[in-house]
Amino acid sequence: MKRLLRFVTVCAVFGLVASAVFFYFITQQPENNFTKSVIVPLVKPVVGFVSGLSPHTNVDETKAEKLLTTDSLQQLFKENEQEATKSYNGKILQVSGTISNIASPTDTNIVVLLAIDSDPMSNISCQMDPAFNARMKGLSEGSIVSIKGICNGVKKDDLLGSTDVLLNRCVIIETEK
C-alpha cells in the first residue's frame, strides 16, 4: 500500500512540474523554437483527447462521401429524417443545384440557398467557408453550382411545411453560368 501511495505521489509531483513547465513556455514564450517544436506537439494531442474536439477537416481537400442533387438530398430527409441524419450528419456531401438566393449578413459570412425544384418552399442552406469566398465572384441567382460541405442536419418549419437541409463550411466546386 505504501508503494502505491509513493508511486501516486511521485506521479502527481511529476505531473505538476510538467504542467508548470508547459504552462510557462506556452504563455510566456509562445514564439520560442522549443515551444513550437517540443511543447506544442506534446500538449496538443492531450488537449484534443481531454476536450473531445475533433481535428479540423479541410472540406476543399477532402473527397465528398456522396454526390447528390438538391431534390434527392432533401427527399432523403423528408422520407426518413432519423435514418438520413444518422447516415449523413457530419459527413461531407457534394450537392448540385441552382442558386435561389445569396445572403450576406456580413462581408465574410455568406449563405447560399440552393433551390429544390420539387418543393419551392424548401432549400439546401449552404453556410460558405469564408476562406473560399473568392470563388463566389460572378455567381448570382440562377447560377448552377456544385457545392461541397458538411451536413448539419435538417431544419423543419411546420407552419410553411418546408424542410431545409443544412450544410456548413461549404466550398464552391464547379459552376455553370
Short mmCIF file of C-alpha atoms in Angstrom, two decimals:
data_model
loop_
_atom_site.label_atom_id
_atom_site.label_comp_id
_atom_site.label_asym_id
_atom_site.label_seq_id
_atom_site.Cartn_x
_atom_site.Cartn_y
_atom_site.Cartn_z
CA MET A 1 0.00 0.00 0.00
CA LYS A 2 2.89 2.36 0.84
CA ARG A 3 4.44 1.64 -2.56
CA LEU A 4 1.22 2.58 -4.32
CA LEU A 5 0.90 5.78 -2.33
CA ARG A 6 4.52 6.67 -3.07
CA PHE A 7 4.00 5.95 -6.78
CA VAL A 8 0.86 8.11 -6.95
CA THR A 9 2.65 10.94 -5.10
CA VAL A 10 5.65 10.82 -7.47
CA CYS A 11 3.33 10.82 -10.50
CA ALA A 12 1.34 13.76 -9.12
CA VAL A 13 4.51 15.79 -8.42
CA PHE A 14 5.89 14.96 -11.88
CA GLY A 15 2.56 15.95 -13.46
CA LEU A 16 2.51 19.28 -11.61
CA VAL A 17 6.09 20.12 -12.59
CA ALA A 18 5.49 19.16 -16.22
CA SER A 19 2.27 21.20 -16.29
CA ALA A 20 4.07 24.23 -14.85
CA VAL A 21 6.84 23.95 -17.47
CA PHE A 22 4.32 23.58 -20.31
CA PHE A 23 2.25 26.48 -18.99
CA TYR A 24 5.33 28.71 -18.72
CA PHE A 25 6.51 28.06 -22.25
CA ILE A 26 3.07 28.32 -23.86
CA THR A 27 2.10 31.55 -22.09
CA GLN A 28 5.45 33.32 -21.70
CA GLN A 29 7.41 32.17 -24.73
CA PRO A 30 4.94 31.15 -27.46
CA GLU A 31 7.35 32.06 -30.31
CA ASN A 32 10.25 30.10 -28.83
CA ASN A 33 11.53 27.25 -31.05
CA PHE A 34 11.40 24.85 -28.09
CA THR A 35 7.74 25.74 -27.53
CA LYS A 36 6.85 25.25 -31.20
CA SER A 37 8.83 22.07 -31.78
CA VAL A 38 8.52 20.23 -28.44
CA ILE A 39 5.89 21.64 -26.09
CA VAL A 40 3.02 22.21 -28.55
CA PRO A 41 3.31 18.75 -30.22
CA LEU A 42 3.28 17.14 -26.76
CA VAL A 43 0.38 19.16 -25.37
CA LYS A 44 -1.88 19.35 -28.45
CA PRO A 45 -2.94 15.67 -28.59
CA VAL A 46 -3.57 15.58 -24.84
CA VAL A 47 -5.78 18.68 -25.02
CA GLY A 48 -7.62 17.24 -28.03
CA PHE A 49 -8.21 13.94 -26.26
CA VAL A 50 -9.36 15.52 -23.00
CA SER A 51 -11.62 18.09 -24.69
CA GLY A 52 -13.11 15.60 -27.13
CA LEU A 53 -12.73 18.02 -30.03
CA SER A 54 -12.20 16.50 -33.45
CA PRO A 55 -9.47 17.81 -35.72
CA HIS A 56 -10.37 20.38 -38.37
CA THR A 57 -11.39 18.89 -41.71
CA ASN A 58 -10.43 20.80 -44.84
CA VAL A 59 -13.61 20.36 -46.87
CA ASP A 60 -11.96 21.60 -50.06
CA GLU A 61 -9.26 18.91 -49.96
CA THR A 62 -11.47 16.07 -48.71
CA LYS A 63 -13.39 13.85 -51.11
CA ALA A 64 -17.17 14.01 -50.74
CA GLU A 65 -18.74 10.86 -49.34
CA LYS A 66 -21.83 11.26 -51.51
CA LEU A 67 -22.77 13.22 -54.65
CA LEU A 68 -26.40 14.35 -54.69
CA THR A 69 -28.82 16.75 -56.31
CA THR A 70 -30.76 19.19 -54.17
CA ASP A 71 -34.00 17.26 -54.72
CA SER A 72 -32.51 13.87 -53.82
CA LEU A 73 -30.83 15.17 -50.65
CA GLN A 74 -33.98 16.85 -49.40
CA GLN A 75 -36.08 13.79 -50.28
CA LEU A 76 -33.83 11.57 -48.15
CA PHE A 77 -34.51 13.78 -45.10
CA LYS A 78 -38.22 14.09 -45.89
CA GLU A 79 -38.77 10.35 -46.20
CA ASN A 80 -36.85 9.25 -43.10
CA GLU A 81 -35.27 12.05 -41.11
CA GLN A 82 -33.76 9.79 -38.44
CA GLU A 83 -32.08 7.48 -40.94
CA ALA A 84 -30.83 10.38 -43.07
CA THR A 85 -29.49 12.17 -40.00
CA LYS A 86 -27.69 9.01 -38.90
CA SER A 87 -26.26 8.45 -42.39
CA TYR A 88 -25.27 12.00 -43.37
CA ASN A 89 -24.78 14.20 -40.27
CA GLY A 90 -21.14 15.25 -40.02
CA LYS A 91 -20.37 13.79 -43.47
CA ILE A 92 -19.00 15.76 -46.42
CA LEU A 93 -21.58 15.88 -49.21
CA GLN A 94 -21.40 17.40 -52.68
CA VAL A 95 -24.70 18.88 -53.86
CA SER A 96 -25.52 20.21 -57.33
CA GLY A 97 -28.30 22.68 -57.94
CA THR A 98 -29.44 26.17 -58.88
CA ILE A 99 -28.78 29.16 -56.61
CA SER A 100 -32.08 30.68 -55.48
CA ASN A 101 -30.55 33.30 -53.18
CA ILE A 102 -27.22 34.55 -51.86
CA ALA A 103 -27.43 36.13 -48.41
CA SER A 104 -24.53 38.05 -46.94
CA PRO A 105 -25.26 39.16 -43.36
CA THR A 106 -21.64 40.34 -43.09
CA ASP A 107 -18.83 40.72 -45.60
CA THR A 108 -17.40 37.31 -44.79
CA ASN A 109 -20.49 35.37 -43.69
CA ILE A 110 -22.22 34.20 -46.89
CA VAL A 111 -25.12 31.76 -47.11
CA VAL A 112 -26.05 30.29 -50.48
CA LEU A 113 -29.53 28.83 -50.84
CA LEU A 114 -29.94 26.11 -53.45
CA ALA A 115 -33.43 25.67 -54.90
CA ILE A 116 -35.34 22.42 -54.66
CA ASP A 117 -37.46 22.01 -57.81
CA SER A 118 -39.95 19.59 -56.26
CA ASP A 119 -40.51 21.77 -53.15
CA PRO A 120 -40.26 25.54 -53.74
CA MET A 121 -40.76 26.31 -50.02
CA SER A 122 -37.58 24.41 -49.07
CA ASN A 123 -33.90 24.75 -49.92
CA ILE A 124 -30.42 23.50 -49.23
CA SER A 125 -28.80 26.12 -46.98
CA CYS A 126 -25.03 26.32 -47.54
CA GLN A 127 -23.02 28.30 -44.96
CA MET A 128 -19.93 29.15 -47.02
CA ASP A 129 -16.37 28.84 -45.69
CA PRO A 130 -15.00 32.43 -45.63
CA ALA A 131 -11.55 31.20 -46.71
CA PHE A 132 -13.01 30.39 -50.13
CA ASN A 133 -15.25 33.43 -50.68
CA ALA A 134 -13.21 34.42 -53.75
CA ARG A 135 -14.86 31.50 -55.59
CA MET A 136 -18.20 33.29 -55.19
CA LYS A 137 -17.25 36.02 -57.70
CA GLY A 138 -19.59 36.15 -60.66
CA LEU A 139 -22.23 33.92 -59.08
CA SER A 140 -25.80 35.10 -58.80
CA GLU A 141 -29.33 33.77 -58.54
CA GLY A 142 -29.91 31.25 -61.30
CA SER A 143 -26.28 30.07 -61.46
CA ILE A 144 -25.89 26.31 -61.48
CA VAL A 145 -23.25 25.16 -58.99
CA SER A 146 -21.82 22.17 -57.25
CA ILE A 147 -21.11 22.82 -53.57
CA LYS A 148 -19.28 20.60 -51.11
CA GLY A 149 -19.93 20.94 -47.37
CA ILE A 150 -20.51 19.16 -44.07
CA CYS A 151 -24.09 18.08 -43.49
CA ASN A 152 -25.50 19.61 -40.33
CA GLY A 153 -28.96 18.06 -40.29
CA VAL A 154 -32.29 19.48 -41.24
CA LYS A 155 -34.48 22.38 -40.16
CA LYS A 156 -38.22 21.92 -40.48
CA ASP A 157 -40.85 24.63 -40.48
CA ASP A 158 -44.23 23.05 -39.75
CA LEU A 159 -46.09 26.27 -40.50
CA LEU A 160 -44.68 26.57 -44.02
CA GLY A 161 -44.18 22.84 -44.47
CA SER A 162 -40.58 23.35 -45.51
CA THR A 163 -37.65 21.01 -44.98
CA ASP A 164 -34.30 22.77 -45.29
CA VAL A 165 -31.12 20.70 -45.28
CA LEU A 166 -28.17 22.50 -43.67
CA LEU A 167 -24.55 22.33 -44.85
CA ASN A 168 -21.67 24.24 -43.26
CA ARG A 169 -18.05 25.08 -44.16
CA CYS A 170 -19.13 24.91 -47.80
CA VAL A 171 -16.92 25.39 -50.84
CA ILE A 172 -17.89 26.03 -54.46
CA ILE A 173 -16.55 23.13 -56.55
CA GLU A 174 -17.98 23.76 -60.04
CA THR A 175 -20.04 26.47 -61.66
CA GLU A 176 -22.11 26.81 -64.81
CA LYS A 177 -23.40 30.23 -65.73
#
